[in-house]
């Protein structure tokens, strides 16, 4: 193509002498793109006009093979400003001297759009914080520690009750709240080396200027974390409303806790969740026990799901004795598991089941197993000894859809009188879910089912709140029974609870009775029932049948 025909093309066209590397012709588009007049373009070396580009590998006169292809690069304009271009270069066949054709397009606007997209991928636009992926990349490039010179710490920070905050405020206002917290963290007395948003609701930050020793580093972190928490407690203005929020902080140190960025962030997150489990508005340093605890929870959850799938959760039965005559008048069903769940305490199994949303399923299985056990006791002639049949349940189980109907149908299927069924609910659980458990418990009460508050005195229930629920019994927590013989203060507390309960027509059971002296004191105080190792350990069903033999005979 004659060179003057290039002037008709809208793109910038440069004709380059391959052997010398000089521009020998350029069209109007090239003049406009470069800003140089034609006489200053011709004769200019191409590698100087296209710095930081791949021109040289195409037109190097020493190269034995001529390459062709496209590239992204820059053109150095007359104003010494680099303009982004997309270019394609090719050799022109049949020319002597040899020629190369370079066609370029200005992609400044496109690159700006790409850069903007890239920046948006790096930065959370709502809070101005790095995204977690970008944070992890920057952390991977950071030298976390130099022996004898420094150590680094990762902190995981989140609002306490953050889900409730988001439910109340909505996403946009929740992000504004997080952005304000981020601003306060950036303006801390010691600014973080890195700070980022962690998923939806948390913030990650890193300091790499800490003393190398573990003790000194933790002491310094205690001061900094306390300052961050103090700042986080200052009022927030959201939707024209003043809010006061608290935070929890988890801390992990490199190299003392972990020597890789991934492990460091993981341990900081574990420490923060442990702080939130133990109590809000504080900070917690990672310890190996945190990791063991998580692994233990995963093991329990896996084993529990397997047990539910195979329906092999077991129950043990704890007799309840009437103190006035020593007659067994009831039994309480206790959750137990086959191997490997037997290695874990029942309370821990229940807590993990609740945290993982498994309690309703556990409750349904326990109910069916208890009904089967009642049927077997009936066939053995032992139900005469059982005035109440205690079944431990949590608020999540009681409020599960269809629970009331299933309980009634299950009891009727085995001819269990509903007025013998006693649902035992922990005091703390009952108090926390008072509004939710009220309707199903009142409905069950209409069918004769009774309710006992387990662990009474360990939580925050008061006698006045009992009037809002169909409660027929309180069970005094074992911590007050344990020292009855030696602690006058505990005796007075137990006396008061018994007297108040009787005044509002509630029966009282003492839990954890282990000595005859404890039994006598409780009898003297007017306690109605007792259970504990003084009478029996928790029994498998077959042993319960034998235990109840003399009591069933006396009950007749």
Coordinates of C-alpha atoms in Angstrom, one line a residue:
X1 CA 0.0 0.0 0.0
X2 CA 1.4 3.4 -0.9
X3 CA 2.3 5.4 2.2
X4 CA -0.1 8.3 1.3
X5 CA -3.0 5.9 1.5
X6 CA -2.4 5.4 5.3
X7 CA -3.6 9.0 5.7
X8 CA -7.1 7.8 5.0
X9 CA -7.2 5.5 8.0
X10 CA -8.8 6.8 11.3
X11 CA -6.2 5.0 13.5
X12 CA -2.7 6.3 14.2
X13 CA -0.3 4.7 11.7
X14 CA 3.5 4.7 11.9
X15 CA 5.8 3.2 9.2
X16 CA 9.1 2.1 10.8
X17 CA 12.4 1.3 9.1
X18 CA 13.2 -2.1 10.6
X19 CA 17.0 -1.9 10.3
X20 CA 17.4 1.6 11.8
X21 CA 14.3 1.6 14.1
X22 CA 13.3 5.1 12.8
X23 CA 9.9 6.3 11.8
X24 CA 9.8 7.0 8.1
X25 CA 6.2 8.0 7.7
X26 CA 3.1 8.8 9.9
X27 CA -0.5 9.6 9.1
X28 CA -2.7 12.4 10.5
X29 CA -4.0 10.0 13.2
X30 CA -0.4 9.5 14.4
X31 CA 0.2 13.3 14.5
X32 CA -3.0 13.8 16.5
X33 CA -2.2 10.9 19.0
X34 CA 1.4 11.9 19.6
X35 CA 1.1 15.7 19.5
X36 CA 4.2 15.9 17.3
X37 CA 4.1 17.6 13.9
X38 CA 4.9 15.2 11.0
X39 CA 8.4 16.6 10.5
X40 CA 9.3 15.9 14.1
X41 CA 7.8 12.4 14.0
X42 CA 9.7 11.3 10.9
X43 CA 13.2 10.3 11.8
X44 CA 12.3 9.7 15.5
X45 CA 13.3 6.4 17.0
X46 CA 10.3 4.3 17.6
X47 CA 11.5 2.8 20.9
X48 CA 11.7 6.4 22.3
X49 CA 8.2 7.2 21.1
X50 CA 6.8 4.0 22.6
X51 CA 8.5 3.5 26.0
X52 CA 7.4 0.6 28.2
X53 CA 6.0 -1.1 25.2
X54 CA 7.0 -4.2 23.1
X55 CA 8.1 -2.3 20.0
X56 CA 11.7 -3.4 20.2
X57 CA 11.0 -7.1 20.1
X58 CA 9.3 -6.6 16.7
X59 CA 11.8 -4.2 15.0
X60 CA 15.1 -5.2 16.6
X61 CA 17.5 -5.2 13.6
X62 CA 19.6 -7.9 15.2
X63 CA 16.7 -10.3 15.5
X64 CA 16.8 -13.2 13.1
X65 CA 13.0 -13.8 13.2
X66 CA 10.6 -11.0 12.8
X67 CA 7.6 -11.2 15.1
X68 CA 4.1 -9.9 14.5
X69 CA 1.3 -9.3 17.0
X70 CA -0.6 -6.9 19.2
X71 CA 0.3 -5.4 22.6
X72 CA -0.9 -2.9 25.2
X73 CA 1.5 -0.1 26.0
X74 CA 2.0 3.7 25.9
X75 CA 3.0 6.4 23.5
X76 CA 5.2 9.3 24.8
X77 CA 3.4 12.5 23.6
X78 CA 4.9 15.8 22.8
X79 CA 3.8 17.0 26.3
X80 CA 5.8 14.1 27.7
X81 CA 2.6 12.5 28.9
X82 CA 2.3 8.7 28.4
X83 CA -1.0 7.9 26.7
X84 CA -2.3 4.3 26.9
X85 CA -2.6 2.6 23.5
X86 CA -3.6 -0.7 22.0
X87 CA -1.3 -1.4 19.0
X88 CA -0.6 -4.0 16.4
X89 CA 2.7 -4.2 14.5
X90 CA 3.5 -6.2 11.4
X91 CA 6.2 -6.4 8.9
X92 CA 5.4 -5.2 5.4
X93 CA 6.4 -7.9 2.9
X94 CA 8.3 -7.1 -0.3
X95 CA 9.8 -3.8 0.8
X96 CA 13.3 -2.7 0.6
X97 CA 14.5 -1.4 2.9
X98 CA 12.4 -3.5 5.3
X99 CA 9.4 -1.8 6.8
X100 CA 7.1 -2.4 9.8
X101 CA 3.6 -1.0 10.2
X102 CA 2.4 0.0 13.6
X103 CA -1.3 0.8 14.0
X104 CA -2.2 2.3 17.4
X105 CA -5.5 3.3 19.1
X106 CA -5.9 5.6 22.1
X107 CA -7.4 3.5 25.0
X108 CA -7.1 6.1 27.7
X109 CA -10.8 6.1 28.5
X110 CA -11.0 2.3 28.4
X111 CA -8.0 2.0 30.7
X112 CA -9.5 4.5 33.1
X113 CA -12.6 2.4 33.2
X114 CA -10.6 -0.7 33.8
X115 CA -8.6 1.0 36.5
X116 CA -11.8 2.1 38.1
X117 CA -13.2 -1.4 38.0
X118 CA -9.9 -2.7 39.4
X119 CA -10.0 -0.1 42.2
X120 CA -13.5 -1.0 43.0
X121 CA -12.4 -4.7 43.2
X122 CA -9.7 -3.6 45.6
X123 CA -11.6 -1.1 47.7
X124 CA -15.0 -1.5 49.4
X125 CA -16.8 1.6 48.1
X126 CA -19.2 1.8 51.1
X127 CA -16.5 2.0 53.8
X128 CA -13.3 2.9 51.8
X129 CA -11.6 -0.2 53.2
X130 CA -9.5 -2.7 51.3
X131 CA -11.4 -5.8 50.3
X132 CA -10.3 -9.0 52.1
X133 CA -8.7 -10.5 49.0
X134 CA -6.6 -7.4 48.4
X135 CA -5.7 -7.3 52.1
X136 CA -4.6 -10.9 52.1
X137 CA -2.4 -10.2 49.0
X138 CA -0.8 -7.2 50.7
X139 CA -0.3 -9.2 53.9
X140 CA 1.4 -12.0 51.9
X141 CA 3.9 -9.5 50.5
X142 CA 4.6 -8.0 54.0
X143 CA 7.5 -9.2 56.1
X144 CA 5.6 -10.1 59.3
X145 CA 8.6 -10.3 61.6
X146 CA 12.3 -10.0 61.8
X147 CA 13.9 -12.1 64.6
X148 CA 15.0 -9.8 67.4
X149 CA 13.5 -6.7 65.7
X150 CA 9.7 -6.9 65.6
X151 CA 6.6 -9.0 65.6
X152 CA 3.2 -8.4 63.9
X153 CA -0.4 -8.7 65.1
X154 CA -3.6 -9.3 63.2
X155 CA -6.8 -8.0 64.8
X156 CA -10.3 -9.1 64.0
X157 CA -12.9 -6.5 65.1
X158 CA -16.7 -6.7 64.9
X159 CA -19.7 -5.0 66.5
X160 CA -21.3 -7.0 69.3
X161 CA -24.8 -8.1 68.2
X162 CA -24.0 -7.1 64.6
X163 CA -26.8 -9.1 63.1
X164 CA -29.3 -7.3 65.3
X165 CA -27.8 -4.0 64.3
X166 CA -28.2 -4.9 60.6
X167 CA -31.7 -6.1 61.1
X168 CA -32.5 -2.8 62.8
X169 CA -30.6 -0.4 60.5
X170 CA -30.6 -2.1 57.2
X171 CA -27.7 -2.6 54.9
X172 CA -26.9 1.0 53.9
X173 CA -27.0 2.4 57.4
X174 CA -25.2 -0.6 58.8
X175 CA -22.4 0.1 56.3
X176 CA -22.2 3.7 57.4
X177 CA -21.8 2.5 61.0
X178 CA -19.0 0.2 59.9
X179 CA -17.4 3.1 57.9
X180 CA -17.4 5.3 61.0
X181 CA -15.8 2.6 63.1
X182 CA -13.1 2.2 60.3
X183 CA -12.5 5.9 60.5
X184 CA -11.9 5.7 64.2
X185 CA -9.6 2.8 63.8
X186 CA -7.5 4.6 61.2
X187 CA -7.2 7.6 63.5
X188 CA -6.0 5.4 66.4
X189 CA -3.0 6.6 68.4
X190 CA -0.9 4.0 66.4
X191 CA -2.3 3.9 62.8
X192 CA -2.6 0.3 61.4
X193 CA -0.2 -0.8 58.8
X194 CA -3.1 -2.5 56.9
X195 CA -6.8 -2.2 57.4
X196 CA -9.6 -4.0 55.4
X197 CA -13.2 -5.0 55.5
X198 CA -13.7 -8.6 56.5
X199 CA -16.7 -10.0 54.6
X200 CA -19.9 -8.1 55.6
X201 CA -19.6 -7.1 59.2
X202 CA -16.0 -7.0 60.5
X203 CA -12.8 -5.2 60.1
X204 CA -9.2 -6.6 59.9
X205 CA -6.1 -4.6 60.8
X206 CA -2.5 -5.4 61.1
X207 CA 0.4 -3.8 63.0
X208 CA 3.9 -4.8 62.2
X209 CA 5.8 -2.5 64.6
X210 CA 5.4 -4.5 67.8
X211 CA 8.2 -5.7 70.2
X212 CA 9.7 -9.0 69.3
X213 CA 9.1 -10.6 72.7
X214 CA 5.7 -12.3 73.3
X215 CA 5.1 -10.7 76.7
X216 CA 6.1 -7.2 75.6
X217 CA 4.1 -7.5 72.4
X218 CA 0.9 -8.5 74.3
X219 CA 1.3 -5.7 76.8
X220 CA 1.6 -3.2 74.0
X221 CA -1.4 -4.8 72.2
X222 CA -3.5 -4.6 75.5
X223 CA -3.0 -0.9 75.5
X224 CA -3.8 -0.4 71.9
X225 CA -6.8 -2.7 72.0
X226 CA -8.1 -0.9 75.0
X227 CA -7.8 2.4 73.2
X228 CA -9.6 1.1 70.2
X229 CA -12.5 -0.2 72.4
X230 CA -12.7 3.1 74.2
X231 CA -13.0 4.9 70.8
X232 CA -15.6 2.4 69.6
X233 CA -17.8 3.1 72.6
X234 CA -18.3 6.7 71.7
X235 CA -21.8 7.5 70.4
X236 CA -22.6 7.0 66.7
X237 CA -25.1 9.2 64.8
X238 CA -27.2 7.0 62.5
X239 CA -30.5 8.0 60.9
X240 CA -30.6 11.1 63.2
X241 CA -30.4 8.7 66.1
X242 CA -27.6 8.5 68.7
X243 CA -26.4 4.9 69.1
X244 CA -23.9 3.5 71.5
X245 CA -22.3 0.2 70.4
X246 CA -19.6 -2.0 71.7
X247 CA -17.0 -4.2 69.9
X248 CA -15.1 -7.4 70.4
X249 CA -11.5 -7.8 69.3
X250 CA -9.5 -11.0 68.6
X251 CA -5.7 -10.8 68.4
X252 CA -3.1 -13.2 67.0
X253 CA 0.6 -12.6 66.9
X254 CA 3.3 -13.5 64.4
X255 CA 5.5 -15.5 64.8
X256 CA 4.3 -16.5 68.3
X257 CA 0.8 -17.8 67.3
X258 CA 1.3 -18.3 63.6
X259 CA 4.0 -17.7 61.0
X260 CA 1.8 -17.5 57.9
X261 CA -0.7 -14.8 57.0
X262 CA -3.6 -17.2 56.5
X263 CA -3.1 -18.8 59.9
X264 CA -2.7 -15.4 61.5
X265 CA -6.0 -14.1 60.2
X266 CA -7.8 -17.4 61.1
X267 CA -6.5 -17.3 64.7
X268 CA -7.5 -13.7 65.1
X269 CA -11.0 -14.5 64.0
X270 CA -11.2 -17.5 66.4
X271 CA -10.0 -15.2 69.2
X272 CA -12.7 -12.6 68.4
X273 CA -15.4 -15.2 68.4
X274 CA -14.2 -16.6 71.7
X275 CA -14.3 -13.1 73.2
X276 CA -17.9 -12.7 72.0
X277 CA -18.8 -16.1 73.5
X278 CA -17.4 -15.1 76.8
X279 CA -18.6 -11.6 77.0
X280 CA -18.8 -8.5 74.8
X281 CA -16.8 -5.3 74.8
X282 CA -13.3 -6.7 75.2
X283 CA -10.4 -8.2 73.5
X284 CA -9.0 -11.8 73.6
X285 CA -5.5 -13.1 72.7
X286 CA -5.5 -16.3 70.7
X287 CA -4.4 -19.4 72.6
X288 CA -4.1 -22.9 71.4
X289 CA -7.1 -23.8 73.5
X290 CA -9.2 -21.7 71.1
X291 CA -8.2 -24.0 68.2
X292 CA -8.8 -27.1 70.2
X293 CA -12.2 -25.9 71.2
X294 CA -13.2 -25.3 67.6
X295 CA -11.9 -28.7 66.5
X296 CA -13.8 -30.2 69.5
X297 CA -17.0 -28.5 68.4
X298 CA -16.7 -29.7 64.8
X299 CA -16.2 -33.2 66.1
X300 CA -19.2 -33.1 68.3
X301 CA -21.4 -31.6 65.6
X302 CA -20.3 -34.2 63.1
X303 CA -20.9 -37.1 65.6
X304 CA -24.3 -35.6 66.6
X305 CA -25.5 -35.3 63.0
X306 CA -24.4 -38.9 62.5
X307 CA -26.3 -40.0 65.7
X308 CA -29.4 -38.1 64.6
X309 CA -29.2 -39.7 61.2
X310 CA -29.0 -43.2 62.7
X311 CA -31.4 -42.4 65.6
X312 CA -28.9 -43.7 68.1
X313 CA -28.9 -41.0 70.8
X314 CA -29.5 -42.6 74.1
X315 CA -31.3 -41.5 77.2
X316 CA -30.5 -42.2 80.9
X317 CA -33.1 -41.9 83.6
X318 CA -32.6 -40.1 86.9
X319 CA -35.1 -41.0 89.6
X320 CA -36.8 -38.2 91.6
X321 CA -37.6 -39.0 95.3
X322 CA -40.3 -37.5 97.5
X323 CA -38.5 -36.3 100.6
X324 CA -41.4 -36.9 103.0
X325 CA -41.4 -40.7 102.6
X326 CA -38.4 -41.6 100.3
X327 CA -40.7 -42.9 97.5
X328 CA -39.6 -42.5 93.9
X329 CA -42.4 -40.5 92.2
X330 CA -40.8 -39.5 89.0
X331 CA -37.9 -39.8 86.5
X332 CA -36.0 -37.3 84.4
X333 CA -34.7 -38.1 81.0
X334 CA -31.1 -37.1 80.4
X335 CA -29.5 -36.9 77.0
X336 CA -26.6 -39.3 76.4
X337 CA -24.9 -40.4 73.2
X338 CA -23.3 -43.6 72.0
X339 CA -19.6 -43.6 71.2
X340 CA -18.0 -41.3 70.3
X341 CA -20.4 -38.7 71.8
X342 CA -20.0 -40.4 75.2
X343 CA -16.6 -38.7 75.5
X344 CA -18.3 -35.3 75.7
X345 CA -20.5 -33.8 78.5
X346 CA -24.2 -33.7 77.8
X347 CA -24.3 -29.9 78.5
X348 CA -21.7 -29.3 75.8
X349 CA -23.5 -31.5 73.3
X350 CA -26.7 -29.5 73.9
X351 CA -24.9 -26.2 73.6
X352 CA -23.4 -27.1 70.3
X353 CA -26.7 -28.5 69.1
X354 CA -28.3 -25.2 69.9
X355 CA -25.6 -23.2 68.2
X356 CA -25.9 -25.3 65.0
X357 CA -29.7 -25.3 64.9
X358 CA -30.0 -29.0 65.7
X359 CA -32.0 -28.7 69.0
X360 CA -35.4 -29.1 67.4
X361 CA -34.3 -32.4 65.7
X362 CA -32.8 -33.6 69.0
X363 CA -36.0 -32.7 70.8
X364 CA -38.1 -34.7 68.4
X365 CA -35.9 -37.7 68.7
X366 CA -35.8 -37.4 72.5
X367 CA -39.6 -37.1 72.6
X368 CA -40.1 -40.3 70.6
X369 CA -37.5 -42.2 72.6
X370 CA -39.1 -41.1 75.9
X371 CA -42.5 -42.2 74.7
X372 CA -41.1 -45.6 73.7
X373 CA -39.5 -45.9 77.2
X374 CA -42.8 -45.0 78.9
X375 CA -44.5 -47.8 76.9
X376 CA -41.8 -50.3 78.0
X377 CA -42.2 -49.2 81.6
X378 CA -46.0 -49.7 81.3
X379 CA -45.5 -53.2 80.0
X380 CA -43.2 -53.9 83.0
X381 CA -45.8 -52.6 85.4
X382 CA -43.7 -49.7 86.6
X383 CA -45.7 -46.6 85.5
X384 CA -47.6 -46.6 88.8
X385 CA -44.4 -45.2 90.4
X386 CA -44.2 -42.3 88.0
X387 CA -46.3 -39.3 88.9
X388 CA -44.2 -37.1 86.6
X389 CA -42.1 -37.9 83.6
X390 CA -39.5 -35.2 83.1
X391 CA -38.2 -34.3 79.7
X392 CA -35.4 -31.8 79.2
X393 CA -36.1 -29.4 76.4
X394 CA -34.7 -26.1 75.2
X395 CA -36.7 -23.0 74.0
X396 CA -35.7 -23.8 70.4
X397 CA -37.3 -27.2 70.7
X398 CA -40.5 -25.9 72.3
X399 CA -40.9 -23.1 69.7
X400 CA -40.2 -25.3 66.7
X401 CA -43.1 -25.5 64.2
X402 CA -45.4 -28.4 64.9
X403 CA -43.9 -29.2 68.3
X404 CA -47.1 -29.0 70.3
X405 CA -49.0 -31.2 68.0
X406 CA -46.2 -33.8 67.7
X407 CA -45.9 -34.0 71.5
X408 CA -49.6 -34.5 72.1
X409 CA -49.8 -37.2 69.3
X410 CA -46.7 -39.0 70.5
X411 CA -47.9 -39.1 74.2
X412 CA -51.3 -40.3 73.1
X413 CA -49.9 -43.0 70.9
X414 CA -48.3 -44.7 74.0
X415 CA -51.2 -43.9 76.4
X416 CA -49.1 -41.5 78.4
X417 CA -51.3 -39.2 80.5
X418 CA -50.4 -35.7 79.5
X419 CA -50.7 -34.5 83.1
X420 CA -47.8 -36.8 84.0
X421 CA -45.5 -35.1 81.5
X422 CA -43.2 -32.4 82.9
X423 CA -41.2 -30.3 80.5
X424 CA -38.0 -29.1 82.1
X425 CA -36.5 -25.9 80.6
X426 CA -33.3 -24.2 81.8
X427 CA -33.9 -20.9 83.6
X428 CA -31.5 -18.9 81.5
X429 CA -33.0 -20.3 78.3
X430 CA -36.5 -19.7 79.4
X431 CA -35.8 -16.1 80.5
X432 CA -34.1 -15.3 77.2
X433 CA -37.0 -16.6 75.2
X434 CA -39.9 -15.7 77.4
X435 CA -42.1 -14.2 74.7
X436 CA -41.6 -17.0 72.3
X437 CA -42.1 -20.0 74.7
X438 CA -45.2 -18.5 76.3
X439 CA -47.8 -19.5 73.6
X440 CA -46.8 -23.1 73.1
X441 CA -46.4 -23.7 76.9
X442 CA -49.9 -22.3 77.6
X443 CA -51.4 -24.4 74.9
X444 CA -49.8 -27.5 76.3
X445 CA -50.9 -26.5 79.8
X446 CA -54.5 -26.7 78.5
X447 CA -53.9 -30.4 77.8
X448 CA -52.4 -30.9 81.3
X449 CA -48.7 -30.7 80.5
X450 CA -46.7 -29.1 83.3
X451 CA -43.5 -27.1 83.2
X452 CA -40.5 -27.1 85.6
X453 CA -37.8 -24.4 85.6
X454 CA -34.5 -26.3 85.7
X455 CA -31.4 -24.8 87.4
X456 CA -33.5 -22.2 89.3
X457 CA -31.3 -19.6 91.0
X458 CA -28.5 -19.8 88.3
X459 CA -30.1 -17.2 86.0
X460 CA -32.3 -14.2 86.1
X461 CA -35.9 -15.5 86.5
X462 CA -37.8 -14.0 89.3
X463 CA -40.9 -15.2 91.1
X464 CA -42.9 -12.4 89.5
X465 CA -42.1 -13.7 86.0
X466 CA -43.3 -17.2 86.9
X467 CA -46.8 -15.9 86.9
X468 CA -46.6 -15.3 83.1
X469 CA -46.0 -19.0 82.4
X470 CA -47.8 -22.3 83.4
X471 CA -45.0 -23.3 85.7
X472 CA -45.7 -26.1 88.3
X473 CA -42.2 -26.7 89.7
X474 CA -38.8 -25.1 90.3
X475 CA -35.7 -27.2 90.5
X476 CA -33.1 -25.6 92.7
X477 CA -29.7 -25.4 91.1
X478 CA -27.1 -27.9 92.5
X479 CA -24.7 -25.0 93.4
X480 CA -27.0 -24.1 96.3
X481 CA -27.4 -27.7 97.4
X482 CA -23.7 -28.6 97.4
X483 CA -22.7 -26.5 100.5
X484 CA -26.0 -26.8 102.5
X485 CA -24.2 -28.6 105.3
X486 CA -21.5 -26.0 105.7
X487 CA -22.8 -22.7 104.3
X488 CA -25.5 -20.9 106.2
X489 CA -25.9 -18.3 103.4
X490 CA -26.8 -21.1 100.9
X491 CA -29.2 -22.6 103.4
X492 CA -31.0 -19.3 103.8
X493 CA -31.2 -18.9 100.0
X494 CA -32.7 -22.3 99.7
X495 CA -35.2 -21.7 102.5
X496 CA -36.3 -18.5 100.9
X497 CA -36.8 -20.1 97.5
X498 CA -38.8 -22.9 99.0
X499 CA -41.1 -20.6 101.0
X500 CA -41.7 -18.3 98.1
X501 CA -42.4 -21.2 95.7
X502 CA -44.9 -22.7 98.1
X503 CA -46.7 -19.4 98.5
X504 CA -47.5 -19.4 94.8
X505 CA -48.4 -23.1 94.8
X506 CA -45.2 -24.4 93.1
X507 CA -43.5 -27.7 94.0
X508 CA -39.7 -27.7 94.7
X509 CA -37.1 -30.2 93.7
X510 CA -33.5 -30.0 94.9
X511 CA -30.9 -31.2 92.3
X512 CA -27.6 -32.8 93.1
X513 CA -28.3 -34.3 96.5
X514 CA -25.4 -36.5 97.5
X515 CA -25.4 -36.9 101.3
X516 CA -27.9 -37.8 104.0
X517 CA -27.1 -34.5 105.7
X518 CA -28.2 -32.6 102.6
X519 CA -31.3 -34.7 102.5
X520 CA -32.2 -34.0 106.1
X521 CA -31.7 -30.2 105.8
X522 CA -33.9 -30.1 102.7
X523 CA -36.5 -32.2 104.4
X524 CA -36.4 -29.8 107.4
X525 CA -36.7 -26.8 105.0
X526 CA -39.9 -28.2 103.5
X527 CA -38.5 -29.2 100.1
X528 CA -40.8 -31.5 98.2
X529 CA -38.5 -33.7 96.0
X530 CA -34.9 -34.4 95.5
X531 CA -32.7 -36.2 93.0
X532 CA -29.0 -37.0 93.0
X533 CA -26.4 -39.7 93.5
X534 CA -27.6 -40.3 97.1
X535 CA -30.6 -42.1 95.5
X536 CA -29.2 -43.2 92.1
X537 CA -27.0 -42.4 89.3
X538 CA -28.6 -41.9 85.8
X539 CA -29.8 -45.4 84.8
X540 CA -30.3 -47.1 81.4
X541 CA -33.9 -48.2 80.9
X542 CA -33.4 -51.8 81.9
X543 CA -31.8 -50.8 85.2
X544 CA -34.6 -48.3 85.8
X545 CA -37.2 -51.0 85.5
X546 CA -35.5 -52.9 88.4
X547 CA -35.0 -49.7 90.4
X548 CA -38.7 -48.9 90.3
X549 CA -39.8 -52.4 91.3
X550 CA -40.2 -51.7 95.0
X551 CA -41.5 -48.2 94.5
X552 CA -44.2 -49.3 92.0
X553 CA -45.3 -51.9 94.6
X554 CA -45.5 -49.3 97.3
X555 CA -47.4 -46.9 95.0
X556 CA -50.2 -49.4 94.6

